[in-house]
């Protein structure tokens, strides 16, 4: 089993390498450090969301509201900017406010899923529509540009350390924090335990409702972080900018080896999944393939990855004999 | 302190329509292995689930642990008191390591954000496993282990929780004989440490090797508690089966006619092996055996939803090749499943629509639309012949009682004009009056020339209805009995021990031979 698990990550690394070699022939720009930094920076938001989604999928649930929640938080901080002075204090306020707003919305999802016991797909689809409607009502779909952004925020968004943009550091912090929770805290192990066997979890005294509430609330928290990252990256707020991102996020998680039936998944696997999707997108742009085809390809990859996962799961189940037949 | 570690008295449990337990008691002494035995449905599992905090007993139950009155509201209460339950299906996390599986519950009261001390967990797990004298790598992922090893991991977890009482539900059912010996050694070891064990098993012979005392349940009632040296196997079987429920005898005077249905050497890996039998026109063939003996899997194989690896099925001397349920229906085979509410009915739909469902293609008009008039006639016909009450064809099936729902399911399958009907636990969860009605109905179908196979765990029912009885054990037919010779004790014997080294599947057994074996 361990070997298969490793195999999964190994095979995704192999695909990334093969794809990179091909793309380096398509475009000489591809295999440069600058291009790779650009790719990662451009996909910070997807990476942050995918890391949160990993925990949710490990518990065999799903959250399709992530892009909407991120947009909602971005719109709120975008309009806050008009009232904030141009000082580092504004930056601190934004960094506290955004994750908290996200946390609140995520907790609503978590409450409805865990306490009221509504299927997560229904809850998050509902929240997705409510948020999208509200965002359009308040913004009229208008793009918010950087004219009233505080200077401090613009400076932050351009900040680089050792030639690496600040957003990549944020992604790294999120990744390390989540890895630590998953590996070293009781609640993190409970996430895996619930995904492995919910009934067993109840029998050993794990409060699975609390754990479900946690994964959705944490997802919301990361949506807040992602909103800051998105606003910094585009130095604008686009109410329609993230439409449909949730599918890419889910695709990245599943590609990264998280089992759609729950119980298995890692942060580093998810990061590899994000990287693979990002390289494909970048490659298609460099190869001047129509952007519409990117959606087709992403969709096909999701279907393929989930089918593969499901088939191997069923095969494993079939191997478990039900009755010991006397020979 | 009292003589007992655990005392449960006046434990009753009523489920809607059924009294599962009626003033049962269970007393376990410190450091003893206590066997809890009874037939399927005797109430063992319900009793254990009450002990585990999964079910709440009816008011009036008395519960003492370590001499003090105790209350168990939810599973973790039992665990915290030192009661661990090892369920037949185990409570492990297949995706986590052995060490984690043993210790994961320990941190639940330290708080969500407590840091996991991996080093301590691994060394403690190693210790616990060593203490039990078993060789399992604490870093291994549980799903890579054999069932026997997984069971040992559960026992190690129980020890990690400082359990004083460990309940093992059918722990040997999926172990090889070598593994069983190993388990007994572990149990002996636990016993010496003063830990009490409640052992649930159907394997009486084995129980005598480990058990100090027996508690026998029958039909939800307490039969008695006995020291191992005051009872023997035949005595226990007698105590377990004693006739408390009696049904009207329902056998027919009519002679069984020609053979209509033959099953030859049907096998499926992990389900059943070498199953052969014949079914004659006008007879009811009862198939029984313990839960997990492969009865339902066999029935589903005949119906095409659990395709066998080998073997043939013949109807009227014609070989059938059935790959799915649609083909089965076409060939005149009907299967009335055990869980009728889930598998047999569309609960929200009307009786009429339920009855017409399997033959909807046959009652279409020339525009390929459903002929409502025909559908209604059909439904009314079966409502009348089967006496569905109240006779309201347009009411949703969920509004009817269990017995009448079962009649609707039967009506639904009769509409397909079957040659063979398989009933899987046809009277499960319905009251005794309705049971007798269903029995009569099955007899009427047989008299009308349909071959009837009835699967049932309830021995009085098997004896009241069948003309011939097949007993299954571990996926094989362990005995075939004519109704004239059959007794509950004999059937129990075949269910529990089988015939040992007899190889041929078709065995007609004389009662004399059986009593010798006992």
JSON list of C-alpha atoms in Angstrom, two decimals, chain A residues 27-237:
[
{"chain": "A", "resi": 27, "resn": "UNK", "atom": "CA", "xyz": [9.10, 27.45, -25.95]},
{"chain": "A", "resi": 28, "resn": "UNK", "atom": "CA", "xyz": [12.63, 28.36, -24.90]},
{"chain": "A", "resi": 29, "resn": "UNK", "atom": "CA", "xyz": [11.17, 30.60, -22.19]},
{"chain": "A", "resi": 30, "resn": "UNK", "atom": "CA", "xyz": [9.56, 27.71, -20.38]},
{"chain": "A", "resi": 31, "resn": "UNK", "atom": "CA", "xyz": [12.52, 26.20, -18.58]},
{"chain": "A", "resi": 32, "resn": "UNK", "atom": "CA", "xyz": [13.71, 29.36, -16.87]},
{"chain": "A", "resi": 33, "resn": "UNK", "atom": "CA", "xyz": [13.66, 30.14, -13.17]},
{"chain": "A", "resi": 34, "resn": "UNK", "atom": "CA", "xyz": [11.76, 33.33, -13.89]},
{"chain": "A", "resi": 35, "resn": "UNK", "atom": "CA", "xyz": [8.97, 31.45, -15.66]},
{"chain": "A", "resi": 36, "resn": "UNK", "atom": "CA", "xyz": [8.69, 28.94, -12.81]},
{"chain": "A", "resi": 37, "resn": "UNK", "atom": "CA", "xyz": [8.47, 31.70, -10.20]},
{"chain": "A", "resi": 38, "resn": "UNK", "atom": "CA", "xyz": [5.77, 33.32, -12.33]},
{"chain": "A", "resi": 39, "resn": "UNK", "atom": "CA", "xyz": [3.87, 30.05, -12.57]},
{"chain": "A", "resi": 40, "resn": "UNK", "atom": "CA", "xyz": [3.92, 29.50, -8.83]},
{"chain": "A", "resi": 41, "resn": "UNK", "atom": "CA", "xyz": [3.03, 33.09, -8.00]},
{"chain": "A", "resi": 42, "resn": "UNK", "atom": "CA", "xyz": [0.14, 33.01, -10.45]},
{"chain": "A", "resi": 43, "resn": "UNK", "atom": "CA", "xyz": [-1.21, 29.88, -8.79]},
{"chain": "A", "resi": 44, "resn": "UNK", "atom": "CA", "xyz": [-0.79, 30.87, -5.14]},
{"chain": "A", "resi": 45, "resn": "UNK", "atom": "CA", "xyz": [-4.52, 31.31, -4.73]},
{"chain": "A", "resi": 46, "resn": "UNK", "atom": "CA", "xyz": [-5.27, 27.90, -6.21]},
{"chain": "A", "resi": 47, "resn": "UNK", "atom": "CA", "xyz": [-2.55, 26.40, -4.01]},
{"chain": "A", "resi": 48, "resn": "UNK", "atom": "CA", "xyz": [-3.91, 27.89, -0.77]},
{"chain": "A", "resi": 49, "resn": "UNK", "atom": "CA", "xyz": [-7.44, 26.78, -1.58]},
{"chain": "A", "resi": 50, "resn": "UNK", "atom": "CA", "xyz": [-6.31, 23.31, -2.63]},
{"chain": "A", "resi": 51, "resn": "UNK", "atom": "CA", "xyz": [-4.49, 22.82, 0.66]},
{"chain": "A", "resi": 52, "resn": "UNK", "atom": "CA", "xyz": [-7.69, 23.58, 2.57]},
{"chain": "A", "resi": 53, "resn": "UNK", "atom": "CA", "xyz": [-9.71, 21.41, 0.20]},
{"chain": "A", "resi": 54, "resn": "UNK", "atom": "CA", "xyz": [-7.35, 18.51, 0.92]},
{"chain": "A", "resi": 55, "resn": "UNK", "atom": "CA", "xyz": [-8.56, 18.30, 4.51]},
{"chain": "A", "resi": 56, "resn": "UNK", "atom": "CA", "xyz": [-12.19, 18.41, 3.41]},
{"chain": "A", "resi": 57, "resn": "UNK", "atom": "CA", "xyz": [-11.76, 15.69, 0.80]},
{"chain": "A", "resi": 58, "resn": "UNK", "atom": "CA", "xyz": [-9.86, 13.53, 3.32]},
{"chain": "A", "resi": 59, "resn": "UNK", "atom": "CA", "xyz": [-13.04, 13.52, 5.42]},
{"chain": "A", "resi": 60, "resn": "UNK", "atom": "CA", "xyz": [-14.81, 12.45, 2.18]},
{"chain": "A", "resi": 61, "resn": "UNK", "atom": "CA", "xyz": [-16.71, 15.74, 1.88]},
{"chain": "A", "resi": 62, "resn": "UNK", "atom": "CA", "xyz": [-16.47, 18.54, -0.63]},
{"chain": "A", "resi": 63, "resn": "UNK", "atom": "CA", "xyz": [-16.72, 22.33, -0.68]},
{"chain": "A", "resi": 64, "resn": "UNK", "atom": "CA", "xyz": [-17.67, 23.98, -3.97]},
{"chain": "A", "resi": 65, "resn": "UNK", "atom": "CA", "xyz": [-18.06, 27.43, -2.44]},
{"chain": "A", "resi": 66, "resn": "UNK", "atom": "CA", "xyz": [-14.33, 28.19, -2.08]},
{"chain": "A", "resi": 67, "resn": "UNK", "atom": "CA", "xyz": [-14.00, 30.48, -5.09]},
{"chain": "A", "resi": 68, "resn": "UNK", "atom": "CA", "xyz": [-17.15, 32.37, -4.13]},
{"chain": "A", "resi": 69, "resn": "UNK", "atom": "CA", "xyz": [-16.07, 32.80, -0.51]},
{"chain": "A", "resi": 70, "resn": "UNK", "atom": "CA", "xyz": [-12.67, 34.06, -1.64]},
{"chain": "A", "resi": 71, "resn": "UNK", "atom": "CA", "xyz": [-14.34, 36.56, -3.97]},
{"chain": "A", "resi": 72, "resn": "UNK", "atom": "CA", "xyz": [-16.67, 37.71, -1.20]},
{"chain": "A", "resi": 73, "resn": "UNK", "atom": "CA", "xyz": [-13.79, 38.37, 1.17]},
{"chain": "A", "resi": 74, "resn": "UNK", "atom": "CA", "xyz": [-11.85, 40.14, -1.62]},
{"chain": "A", "resi": 75, "resn": "UNK", "atom": "CA", "xyz": [-14.84, 42.41, -2.33]},
{"chain": "A", "resi": 76, "resn": "UNK", "atom": "CA", "xyz": [-15.16, 43.23, 1.37]},
{"chain": "A", "resi": 77, "resn": "UNK", "atom": "CA", "xyz": [-11.48, 44.11, 1.83]},
{"chain": "A", "resi": 78, "resn": "UNK", "atom": "CA", "xyz": [-11.55, 45.98, -1.48]},
{"chain": "A", "resi": 79, "resn": "UNK", "atom": "CA", "xyz": [-14.29, 48.24, -0.17]},
{"chain": "A", "resi": 80, "resn": "UNK", "atom": "CA", "xyz": [-12.58, 48.51, 3.23]},
{"chain": "A", "resi": 81, "resn": "UNK", "atom": "CA", "xyz": [-9.57, 50.01, 1.46]},
{"chain": "A", "resi": 82, "resn": "UNK", "atom": "CA", "xyz": [-11.51, 53.23, 0.87]},
{"chain": "A", "resi": 83, "resn": "UNK", "atom": "CA", "xyz": [-11.71, 53.81, 4.62]},
{"chain": "A", "resi": 84, "resn": "UNK", "atom": "CA", "xyz": [-8.19, 52.79, 5.59]},
{"chain": "A", "resi": 85, "resn": "UNK", "atom": "CA", "xyz": [-5.28, 55.21, 5.99]},
{"chain": "A", "resi": 86, "resn": "UNK", "atom": "CA", "xyz": [-2.11, 54.66, 4.07]},
{"chain": "A", "resi": 87, "resn": "UNK", "atom": "CA", "xyz": [-0.08, 53.00, 6.79]},
{"chain": "A", "resi": 88, "resn": "UNK", "atom": "CA", "xyz": [1.30, 49.58, 7.71]},
{"chain": "A", "resi": 89, "resn": "UNK", "atom": "CA", "xyz": [-1.54, 49.43, 10.24]},
{"chain": "A", "resi": 90, "resn": "UNK", "atom": "CA", "xyz": [-4.00, 49.05, 7.36]},
{"chain": "A", "resi": 91, "resn": "UNK", "atom": "CA", "xyz": [-2.01, 46.05, 6.24]},
{"chain": "A", "resi": 92, "resn": "UNK", "atom": "CA", "xyz": [-2.30, 44.48, 9.69]},
{"chain": "A", "resi": 93, "resn": "UNK", "atom": "CA", "xyz": [-6.04, 45.18, 9.77]},
{"chain": "A", "resi": 94, "resn": "UNK", "atom": "CA", "xyz": [-6.51, 43.55, 6.37]},
{"chain": "A", "resi": 95, "resn": "UNK", "atom": "CA", "xyz": [-4.45, 40.55, 7.42]},
{"chain": "A", "resi": 96, "resn": "UNK", "atom": "CA", "xyz": [-6.58, 40.06, 10.51]},
{"chain": "A", "resi": 97, "resn": "UNK", "atom": "CA", "xyz": [-9.97, 40.92, 9.00]},
{"chain": "A", "resi": 98, "resn": "UNK", "atom": "CA", "xyz": [-9.80, 38.82, 5.83]},
{"chain": "A", "resi": 99, "resn": "UNK", "atom": "CA", "xyz": [-9.13, 35.41, 7.44]},
{"chain": "A", "resi": 100, "resn": "UNK", "atom": "CA", "xyz": [-11.70, 36.11, 10.15]},
{"chain": "A", "resi": 101, "resn": "UNK", "atom": "CA", "xyz": [-14.41, 36.96, 7.61]},
{"chain": "A", "resi": 102, "resn": "UNK", "atom": "CA", "xyz": [-13.52, 33.78, 5.73]},
{"chain": "A", "resi": 103, "resn": "UNK", "atom": "CA", "xyz": [-13.56, 31.79, 8.95]},
{"chain": "A", "resi": 104, "resn": "UNK", "atom": "CA", "xyz": [-17.07, 33.00, 9.73]},
{"chain": "A", "resi": 105, "resn": "UNK", "atom": "CA", "xyz": [-18.44, 32.00, 6.33]},
{"chain": "A", "resi": 106, "resn": "UNK", "atom": "CA", "xyz": [-16.62, 28.66, 6.48]},
{"chain": "A", "resi": 107, "resn": "UNK", "atom": "CA", "xyz": [-18.08, 28.03, 9.94]},
{"chain": "A", "resi": 108, "resn": "UNK", "atom": "CA", "xyz": [-21.56, 28.54, 8.51]},
{"chain": "A", "resi": 109, "resn": "UNK", "atom": "CA", "xyz": [-20.82, 25.81, 5.96]},
{"chain": "A", "resi": 110, "resn": "UNK", "atom": "CA", "xyz": [-19.37, 23.62, 8.69]},
{"chain": "A", "resi": 111, "resn": "UNK", "atom": "CA", "xyz": [-22.30, 24.19, 11.02]},
{"chain": "A", "resi": 112, "resn": "UNK", "atom": "CA", "xyz": [-24.84, 23.25, 8.37]},
{"chain": "A", "resi": 113, "resn": "UNK", "atom": "CA", "xyz": [-22.89, 20.15, 7.36]},
{"chain": "A", "resi": 114, "resn": "UNK", "atom": "CA", "xyz": [-21.99, 18.83, 10.81]},
{"chain": "A", "resi": 115, "resn": "UNK", "atom": "CA", "xyz": [-24.75, 19.94, 13.14]},
{"chain": "A", "resi": 116, "resn": "UNK", "atom": "CA", "xyz": [-27.76, 20.08, 10.82]},
{"chain": "A", "resi": 117, "resn": "UNK", "atom": "CA", "xyz": [-26.43, 17.14, 8.84]},
{"chain": "A", "resi": 118, "resn": "UNK", "atom": "CA", "xyz": [-27.09, 18.46, 5.32]},
{"chain": "A", "resi": 119, "resn": "UNK", "atom": "CA", "xyz": [-24.90, 16.97, 2.56]},
{"chain": "A", "resi": 120, "resn": "UNK", "atom": "CA", "xyz": [-21.89, 19.23, 1.97]},
{"chain": "A", "resi": 121, "resn": "UNK", "atom": "CA", "xyz": [-22.48, 19.50, -1.76]},
{"chain": "A", "resi": 122, "resn": "UNK", "atom": "CA", "xyz": [-25.95, 20.96, -1.14]},
{"chain": "A", "resi": 123, "resn": "UNK", "atom": "CA", "xyz": [-24.79, 23.35, 1.56]},
{"chain": "A", "resi": 124, "resn": "UNK", "atom": "CA", "xyz": [-21.82, 24.69, -0.36]},
{"chain": "A", "resi": 125, "resn": "UNK", "atom": "CA", "xyz": [-23.73, 24.97, -3.64]},
{"chain": "A", "resi": 126, "resn": "UNK", "atom": "CA", "xyz": [-26.32, 27.03, -1.76]},
{"chain": "A", "resi": 127, "resn": "UNK", "atom": "CA", "xyz": [-23.69, 29.24, -0.16]},
{"chain": "A", "resi": 128, "resn": "UNK", "atom": "CA", "xyz": [-21.99, 29.60, -3.55]},
{"chain": "A", "resi": 129, "resn": "UNK", "atom": "CA", "xyz": [-25.17, 30.96, -5.10]},
{"chain": "A", "resi": 130, "resn": "UNK", "atom": "CA", "xyz": [-26.04, 33.22, -2.18]},
{"chain": "A", "resi": 131, "resn": "UNK", "atom": "CA", "xyz": [-22.57, 34.76, -2.24]},
{"chain": "A", "resi": 132, "resn": "UNK", "atom": "CA", "xyz": [-22.44, 35.15, -6.01]},
{"chain": "A", "resi": 133, "resn": "UNK", "atom": "CA", "xyz": [-25.82, 36.87, -5.96]},
{"chain": "A", "resi": 134, "resn": "UNK", "atom": "CA", "xyz": [-24.85, 39.21, -3.13]},
{"chain": "A", "resi": 135, "resn": "UNK", "atom": "CA", "xyz": [-21.51, 40.06, -4.71]},
{"chain": "A", "resi": 136, "resn": "UNK", "atom": "CA", "xyz": [-23.19, 41.03, -7.97]},
{"chain": "A", "resi": 137, "resn": "UNK", "atom": "CA", "xyz": [-25.83, 43.05, -6.09]},
{"chain": "A", "resi": 138, "resn": "UNK", "atom": "CA", "xyz": [-23.25, 45.07, -4.16]},
{"chain": "A", "resi": 139, "resn": "UNK", "atom": "CA", "xyz": [-20.71, 45.54, -6.96]},
{"chain": "A", "resi": 140, "resn": "UNK", "atom": "CA", "xyz": [-22.97, 45.53, -10.01]},
{"chain": "A", "resi": 141, "resn": "UNK", "atom": "CA", "xyz": [-20.29, 43.28, -11.42]},
{"chain": "A", "resi": 142, "resn": "UNK", "atom": "CA", "xyz": [-17.91, 46.24, -11.52]},
{"chain": "A", "resi": 143, "resn": "UNK", "atom": "CA", "xyz": [-14.21, 45.78, -11.36]},
{"chain": "A", "resi": 144, "resn": "UNK", "atom": "CA", "xyz": [-12.53, 47.56, -8.47]},
{"chain": "A", "resi": 145, "resn": "UNK", "atom": "CA", "xyz": [-9.12, 48.90, -9.52]},
{"chain": "A", "resi": 146, "resn": "UNK", "atom": "CA", "xyz": [-6.20, 49.92, -7.40]},
{"chain": "A", "resi": 147, "resn": "UNK", "atom": "CA", "xyz": [-6.87, 53.70, -7.32]},
{"chain": "A", "resi": 148, "resn": "UNK", "atom": "CA", "xyz": [-8.09, 53.69, -3.72]},
{"chain": "A", "resi": 149, "resn": "UNK", "atom": "CA", "xyz": [-5.80, 50.90, -2.50]},
{"chain": "A", "resi": 150, "resn": "UNK", "atom": "CA", "xyz": [-3.46, 52.12, 0.27]},
{"chain": "A", "resi": 151, "resn": "UNK", "atom": "CA", "xyz": [0.12, 52.57, -0.87]},
{"chain": "A", "resi": 152, "resn": "UNK", "atom": "CA", "xyz": [1.24, 50.20, 1.87]},
{"chain": "A", "resi": 153, "resn": "UNK", "atom": "CA", "xyz": [-0.79, 47.41, 0.32]},
{"chain": "A", "resi": 154, "resn": "UNK", "atom": "CA", "xyz": [0.61, 48.06, -3.14]},
{"chain": "A", "resi": 155, "resn": "UNK", "atom": "CA", "xyz": [4.11, 48.01, -1.67]},
{"chain": "A", "resi": 156, "resn": "UNK", "atom": "CA", "xyz": [3.32, 44.75, 0.04]},
{"chain": "A", "resi": 157, "resn": "UNK", "atom": "CA", "xyz": [2.11, 43.19, -3.17]},
{"chain": "A", "resi": 158, "resn": "UNK", "atom": "CA", "xyz": [5.36, 44.09, -4.96]},
{"chain": "A", "resi": 159, "resn": "UNK", "atom": "CA", "xyz": [7.57, 42.96, -2.12]},
{"chain": "A", "resi": 160, "resn": "UNK", "atom": "CA", "xyz": [10.18, 40.35, -2.91]},
{"chain": "A", "resi": 161, "resn": "UNK", "atom": "CA", "xyz": [12.62, 38.53, -0.63]},
{"chain": "A", "resi": 162, "resn": "UNK", "atom": "CA", "xyz": [15.68, 36.95, -2.25]},
{"chain": "A", "resi": 163, "resn": "UNK", "atom": "CA", "xyz": [14.03, 37.49, -5.61]},
{"chain": "A", "resi": 164, "resn": "UNK", "atom": "CA", "xyz": [10.97, 35.52, -4.62]},
{"chain": "A", "resi": 165, "resn": "UNK", "atom": "CA", "xyz": [7.59, 37.29, -4.43]},
{"chain": "A", "resi": 166, "resn": "UNK", "atom": "CA", "xyz": [5.90, 37.59, -1.04]},
{"chain": "A", "resi": 167, "resn": "UNK", "atom": "CA", "xyz": [2.90, 35.54, -2.20]},
{"chain": "A", "resi": 168, "resn": "UNK", "atom": "CA", "xyz": [5.04, 32.42, -2.54]},
{"chain": "A", "resi": 169, "resn": "UNK", "atom": "CA", "xyz": [6.10, 32.81, 1.10]},
{"chain": "A", "resi": 170, "resn": "UNK", "atom": "CA", "xyz": [2.46, 33.02, 2.12]},
{"chain": "A", "resi": 171, "resn": "UNK", "atom": "CA", "xyz": [1.75, 29.80, 0.23]},
{"chain": "A", "resi": 172, "resn": "UNK", "atom": "CA", "xyz": [4.69, 28.16, 1.97]},
{"chain": "A", "resi": 173, "resn": "UNK", "atom": "CA", "xyz": [3.49, 29.25, 5.41]},
{"chain": "A", "resi": 174, "resn": "UNK", "atom": "CA", "xyz": [-0.02, 27.90, 4.70]},
{"chain": "A", "resi": 175, "resn": "UNK", "atom": "CA", "xyz": [1.47, 24.62, 3.49]},
{"chain": "A", "resi": 176, "resn": "UNK", "atom": "CA", "xyz": [3.71, 24.15, 6.52]},
{"chain": "A", "resi": 177, "resn": "UNK", "atom": "CA", "xyz": [0.95, 25.12, 8.97]},
{"chain": "A", "resi": 178, "resn": "UNK", "atom": "CA", "xyz": [-1.49, 22.66, 7.40]},
{"chain": "A", "resi": 179, "resn": "UNK", "atom": "CA", "xyz": [1.10, 19.90, 7.24]},
{"chain": "A", "resi": 180, "resn": "UNK", "atom": "CA", "xyz": [1.81, 20.44, 10.93]},
{"chain": "A", "resi": 181, "resn": "UNK", "atom": "CA", "xyz": [-1.90, 20.29, 11.85]},
{"chain": "A", "resi": 182, "resn": "UNK", "atom": "CA", "xyz": [-2.45, 17.15, 9.82]},
{"chain": "A", "resi": 183, "resn": "UNK", "atom": "CA", "xyz": [0.60, 15.34, 11.07]},
{"chain": "A", "resi": 184, "resn": "UNK", "atom": "CA", "xyz": [1.12, 16.50, 14.62]},
{"chain": "A", "resi": 185, "resn": "UNK", "atom": "CA", "xyz": [-2.13, 17.54, 16.24]},
{"chain": "A", "resi": 186, "resn": "UNK", "atom": "CA", "xyz": [-4.98, 15.47, 17.56]},
{"chain": "A", "resi": 187, "resn": "UNK", "atom": "CA", "xyz": [-7.53, 17.24, 15.38]},
{"chain": "A", "resi": 188, "resn": "UNK", "atom": "CA", "xyz": [-5.39, 16.62, 12.31]},
{"chain": "A", "resi": 189, "resn": "UNK", "atom": "CA", "xyz": [-5.18, 12.91, 12.98]},
{"chain": "A", "resi": 190, "resn": "UNK", "atom": "CA", "xyz": [-8.91, 12.93, 13.66]},
{"chain": "A", "resi": 191, "resn": "UNK", "atom": "CA", "xyz": [-9.44, 14.29, 10.15]},
{"chain": "A", "resi": 192, "resn": "UNK", "atom": "CA", "xyz": [-7.65, 11.23, 8.77]},
{"chain": "A", "resi": 193, "resn": "UNK", "atom": "CA", "xyz": [-9.40, 8.91, 11.21]},
{"chain": "A", "resi": 194, "resn": "UNK", "atom": "CA", "xyz": [-12.86, 10.09, 10.17]},
{"chain": "A", "resi": 195, "resn": "UNK", "atom": "CA", "xyz": [-11.94, 9.65, 6.54]},
{"chain": "A", "resi": 196, "resn": "UNK", "atom": "CA", "xyz": [-10.69, 6.14, 7.28]},
{"chain": "A", "resi": 197, "resn": "UNK", "atom": "CA", "xyz": [-13.74, 4.92, 9.16]},
{"chain": "A", "resi": 198, "resn": "UNK", "atom": "CA", "xyz": [-16.27, 7.28, 10.69]},
{"chain": "A", "resi": 199, "resn": "UNK", "atom": "CA", "xyz": [-17.96, 4.60, 12.76]},
{"chain": "A", "resi": 200, "resn": "UNK", "atom": "CA", "xyz": [-14.66, 3.57, 14.32]},
{"chain": "A", "resi": 201, "resn": "UNK", "atom": "CA", "xyz": [-13.94, 7.22, 15.09]},
{"chain": "A", "resi": 202, "resn": "UNK", "atom": "CA", "xyz": [-17.17, 7.51, 17.05]},
{"chain": "A", "resi": 203, "resn": "UNK", "atom": "CA", "xyz": [-16.40, 4.29, 18.88]},
{"chain": "A", "resi": 204, "resn": "UNK", "atom": "CA", "xyz": [-13.04, 5.59, 20.13]},
{"chain": "A", "resi": 205, "resn": "UNK", "atom": "CA", "xyz": [-14.54, 8.88, 21.22]},
{"chain": "A", "resi": 206, "resn": "UNK", "atom": "CA", "xyz": [-13.65, 11.24, 18.40]},
{"chain": "A", "resi": 207, "resn": "UNK", "atom": "CA", "xyz": [-16.25, 13.99, 18.09]},
{"chain": "A", "resi": 208, "resn": "UNK", "atom": "CA", "xyz": [-16.69, 13.79, 14.33]},
{"chain": "A", "resi": 209, "resn": "UNK", "atom": "CA", "xyz": [-19.06, 16.75, 14.21]},
{"chain": "A", "resi": 210, "resn": "UNK", "atom": "CA", "xyz": [-16.41, 18.95, 15.73]},
{"chain": "A", "resi": 211, "resn": "UNK", "atom": "CA", "xyz": [-13.86, 17.70, 13.22]},
{"chain": "A", "resi": 212, "resn": "UNK", "atom": "CA", "xyz": [-16.19, 18.38, 10.28]},
{"chain": "A", "resi": 213, "resn": "UNK", "atom": "CA", "xyz": [-16.89, 21.86, 11.62]},
{"chain": "A", "resi": 214, "resn": "UNK", "atom": "CA", "xyz": [-13.14, 22.38, 11.87]},
{"chain": "A", "resi": 215, "resn": "UNK", "atom": "CA", "xyz": [-12.31, 21.39, 8.28]},
{"chain": "A", "resi": 216, "resn": "UNK", "atom": "CA", "xyz": [-14.94, 23.70, 6.81]},
{"chain": "A", "resi": 217, "resn": "UNK", "atom": "CA", "xyz": [-14.04, 26.57, 9.15]},
{"chain": "A", "resi": 218, "resn": "UNK", "atom": "CA", "xyz": [-10.35, 26.14, 8.31]},
{"chain": "A", "resi": 219, "resn": "UNK", "atom": "CA", "xyz": [-11.25, 26.11, 4.62]},
{"chain": "A", "resi": 220, "resn": "UNK", "atom": "CA", "xyz": [-13.02, 29.45, 5.15]},
{"chain": "A", "resi": 221, "resn": "UNK", "atom": "CA", "xyz": [-10.00, 30.81, 7.00]},
{"chain": "A", "resi": 222, "resn": "UNK", "atom": "CA", "xyz": [-7.77, 29.90, 4.05]},
{"chain": "A", "resi": 223, "resn": "UNK", "atom": "CA", "xyz": [-10.28, 31.50, 1.65]},
{"chain": "A", "resi": 224, "resn": "UNK", "atom": "CA", "xyz": [-9.64, 34.72, 3.59]},
{"chain": "A", "resi": 225, "resn": "UNK", "atom": "CA", "xyz": [-5.89, 34.32, 3.16]},
{"chain": "A", "resi": 226, "resn": "UNK", "atom": "CA", "xyz": [-6.42, 33.52, -0.52]},
{"chain": "A", "resi": 227, "resn": "UNK", "atom": "CA", "xyz": [-8.52, 36.68, -0.90]},
{"chain": "A", "resi": 228, "resn": "UNK", "atom": "CA", "xyz": [-5.60, 38.81, 0.31]},
{"chain": "A", "resi": 229, "resn": "UNK", "atom": "CA", "xyz": [-3.27, 36.95, -2.06]},
{"chain": "A", "resi": 230, "resn": "UNK", "atom": "CA", "xyz": [-5.64, 37.36, -4.99]},
{"chain": "A", "resi": 231, "resn": "UNK", "atom": "CA", "xyz": [-6.09, 41.09, -4.31]},
{"chain": "A", "resi": 232, "resn": "UNK", "atom": "CA", "xyz": [-2.33, 41.56, -4.00]},
{"chain": "A", "resi": 233, "resn": "UNK", "atom": "CA", "xyz": [-1.60, 39.58, -7.16]},
{"chain": "A", "resi": 234, "resn": "UNK", "atom": "CA", "xyz": [-4.07, 41.43, -9.40]},
{"chain": "A", "resi": 235, "resn": "UNK", "atom": "CA", "xyz": [-4.01, 44.70, -7.39]},
{"chain": "A", "resi": 236, "resn": "UNK", "atom": "CA", "xyz": [-7.69, 44.82, -8.18]},
{"chain": "A", "resi": 237, "resn": "UNK", "atom": "CA", "xyz": [-10.93, 43.13, -7.17]}
]
